[in-house]
PDB file of C-alpha atoms in Angstrom:
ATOM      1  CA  UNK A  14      10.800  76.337  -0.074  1.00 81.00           C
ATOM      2  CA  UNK A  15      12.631  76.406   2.612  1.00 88.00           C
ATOM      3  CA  UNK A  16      15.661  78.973   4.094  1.00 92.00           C
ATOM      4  CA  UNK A  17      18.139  76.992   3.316  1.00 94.00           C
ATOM      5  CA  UNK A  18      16.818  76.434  -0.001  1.00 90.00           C
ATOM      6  CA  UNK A  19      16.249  80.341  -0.645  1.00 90.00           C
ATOM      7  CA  UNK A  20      20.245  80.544   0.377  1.00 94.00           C
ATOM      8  CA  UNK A  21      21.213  77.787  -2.050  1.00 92.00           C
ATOM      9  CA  UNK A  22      19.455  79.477  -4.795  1.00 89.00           C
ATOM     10  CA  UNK A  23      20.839  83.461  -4.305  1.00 90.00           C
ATOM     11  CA  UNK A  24      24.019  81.192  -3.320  1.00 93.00           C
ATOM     12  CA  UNK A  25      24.346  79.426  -6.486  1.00 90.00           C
ATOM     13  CA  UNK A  26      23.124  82.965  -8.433  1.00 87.00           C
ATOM     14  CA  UNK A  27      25.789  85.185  -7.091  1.00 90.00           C
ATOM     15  CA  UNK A  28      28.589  82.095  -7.689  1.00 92.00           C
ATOM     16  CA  UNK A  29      29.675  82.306  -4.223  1.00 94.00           C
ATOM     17  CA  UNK A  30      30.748  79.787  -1.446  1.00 96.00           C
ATOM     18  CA  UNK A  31      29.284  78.411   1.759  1.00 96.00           C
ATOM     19  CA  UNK A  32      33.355  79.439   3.005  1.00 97.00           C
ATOM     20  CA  UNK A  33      32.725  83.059   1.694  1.00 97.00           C
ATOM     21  CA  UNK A  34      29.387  83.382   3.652  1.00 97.00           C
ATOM     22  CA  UNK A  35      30.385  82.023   6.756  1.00 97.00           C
ATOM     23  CA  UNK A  36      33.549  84.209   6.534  1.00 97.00           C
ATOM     24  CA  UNK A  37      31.386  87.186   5.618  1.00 96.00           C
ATOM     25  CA  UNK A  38      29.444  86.242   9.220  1.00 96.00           C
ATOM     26  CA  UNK A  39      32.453  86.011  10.941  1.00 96.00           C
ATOM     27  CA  UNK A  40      31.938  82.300  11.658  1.00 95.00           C
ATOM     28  CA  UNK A  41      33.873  78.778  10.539  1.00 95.00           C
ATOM     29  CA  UNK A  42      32.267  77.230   7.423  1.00 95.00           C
ATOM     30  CA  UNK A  43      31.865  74.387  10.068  1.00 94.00           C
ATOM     31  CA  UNK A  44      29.144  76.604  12.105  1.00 93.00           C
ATOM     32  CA  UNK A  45      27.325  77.154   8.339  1.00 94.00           C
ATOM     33  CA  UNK A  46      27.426  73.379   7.593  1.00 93.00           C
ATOM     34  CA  UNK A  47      26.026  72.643  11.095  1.00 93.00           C
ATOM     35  CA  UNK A  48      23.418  75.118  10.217  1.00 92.00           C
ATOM     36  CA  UNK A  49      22.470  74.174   7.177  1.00 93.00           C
ATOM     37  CA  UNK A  50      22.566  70.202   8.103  1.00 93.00           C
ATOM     38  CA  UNK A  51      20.043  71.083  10.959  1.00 91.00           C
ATOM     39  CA  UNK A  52      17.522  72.118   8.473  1.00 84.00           C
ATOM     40  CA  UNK A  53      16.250  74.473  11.044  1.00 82.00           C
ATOM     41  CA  UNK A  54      15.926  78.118  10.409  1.00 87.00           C
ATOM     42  CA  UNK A  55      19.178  79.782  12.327  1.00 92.00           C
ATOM     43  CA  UNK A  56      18.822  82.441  15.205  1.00 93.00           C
ATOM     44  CA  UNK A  57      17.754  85.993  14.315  1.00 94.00           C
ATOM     45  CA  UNK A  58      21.028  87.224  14.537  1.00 95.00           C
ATOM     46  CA  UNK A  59      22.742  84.590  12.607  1.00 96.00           C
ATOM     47  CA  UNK A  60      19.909  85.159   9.700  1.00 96.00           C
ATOM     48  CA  UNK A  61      20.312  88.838   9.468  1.00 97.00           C
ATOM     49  CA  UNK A  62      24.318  87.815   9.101  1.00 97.00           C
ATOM     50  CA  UNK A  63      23.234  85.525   6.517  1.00 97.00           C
ATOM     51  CA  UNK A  64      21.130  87.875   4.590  1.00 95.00           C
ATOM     52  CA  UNK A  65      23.384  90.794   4.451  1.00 96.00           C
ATOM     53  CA  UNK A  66      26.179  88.248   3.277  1.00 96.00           C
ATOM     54  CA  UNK A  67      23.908  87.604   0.126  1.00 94.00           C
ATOM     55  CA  UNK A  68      22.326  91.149  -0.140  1.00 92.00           C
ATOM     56  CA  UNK A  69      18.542  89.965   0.481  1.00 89.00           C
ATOM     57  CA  UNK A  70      16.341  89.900   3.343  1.00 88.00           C
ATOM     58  CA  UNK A  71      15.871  87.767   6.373  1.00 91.00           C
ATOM     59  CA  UNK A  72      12.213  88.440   5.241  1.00 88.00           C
ATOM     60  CA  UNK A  73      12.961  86.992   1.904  1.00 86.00           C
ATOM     61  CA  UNK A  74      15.036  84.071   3.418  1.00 90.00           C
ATOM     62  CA  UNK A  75      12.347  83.344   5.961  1.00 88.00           C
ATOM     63  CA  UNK A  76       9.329  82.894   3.407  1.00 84.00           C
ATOM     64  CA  UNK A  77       7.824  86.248   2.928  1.00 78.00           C
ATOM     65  CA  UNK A  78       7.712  87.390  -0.969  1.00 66.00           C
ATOM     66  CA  UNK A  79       8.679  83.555  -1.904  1.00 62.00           C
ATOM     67  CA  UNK A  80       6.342  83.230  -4.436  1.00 67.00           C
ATOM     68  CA  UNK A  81       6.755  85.633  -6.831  1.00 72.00           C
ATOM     69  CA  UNK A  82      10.832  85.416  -6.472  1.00 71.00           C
ATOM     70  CA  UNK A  83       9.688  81.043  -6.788  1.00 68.00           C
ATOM     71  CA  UNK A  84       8.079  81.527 -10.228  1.00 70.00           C
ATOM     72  CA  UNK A  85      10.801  83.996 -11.571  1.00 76.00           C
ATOM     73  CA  UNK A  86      13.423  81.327 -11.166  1.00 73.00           C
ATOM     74  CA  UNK A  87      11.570  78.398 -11.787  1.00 68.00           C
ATOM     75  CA  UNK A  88      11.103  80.212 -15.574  1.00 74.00           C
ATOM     76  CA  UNK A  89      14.256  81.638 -15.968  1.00 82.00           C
ATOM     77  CA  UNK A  90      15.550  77.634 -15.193  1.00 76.00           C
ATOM     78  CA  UNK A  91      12.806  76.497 -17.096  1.00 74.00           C
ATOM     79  CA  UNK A  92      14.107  78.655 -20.459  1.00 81.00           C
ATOM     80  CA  UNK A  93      17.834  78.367 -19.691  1.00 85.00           C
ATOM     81  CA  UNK A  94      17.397  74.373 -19.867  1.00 79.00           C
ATOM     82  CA  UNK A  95      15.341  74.834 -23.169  1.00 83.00           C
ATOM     83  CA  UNK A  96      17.948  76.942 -24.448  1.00 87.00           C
ATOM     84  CA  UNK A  97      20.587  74.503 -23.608  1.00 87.00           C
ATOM     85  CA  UNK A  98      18.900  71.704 -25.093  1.00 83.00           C
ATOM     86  CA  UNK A  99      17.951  72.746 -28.570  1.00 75.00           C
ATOM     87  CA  UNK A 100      21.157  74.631 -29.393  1.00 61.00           C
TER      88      UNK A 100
END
């Protein structure tokens, strides 16, 4: 997974915005876009920005405990689709 997939997925579980992030980094939701359309890991300063906008890690957001976090959502998905589809 990659950084900008780790963001997507605490972005998506916290019901926020790309806007609200880049606002909370004191940047234009342009700069984020740009970022994110690289598909390049941002500068160090611009990750810890990141990171404290979504109240994780740049450790976290660069790779580093992926796993475990990985299988945690990929069963919580997993169960929430079940859930949706037999009710």
């Amino acid at each position: 997974m990659t950084f900008w997939e780790r963001v997507e997925i605490l972005r998506e579980e916290q019901n926020t915005s790309y806007r609200w992030i880049a606002a909370q980094m004191g940047v234009s939701e342009t700069t984020v876009s740009s970022m994110r359309k690289a598909g390049t890991e941002p500068r160090a300063g611009e990750a810890v920005k990141i990171a404290k906008a979504l109240g994780t890690t740049v450790e976290f957001l660069a790779g580093a405990g992926e796993d475990e976090y990985y299988k945690k959502y990929v069963l919580l998905k997993s169960a929430l689709r079940e859930l949706l589809t037999t009710n």
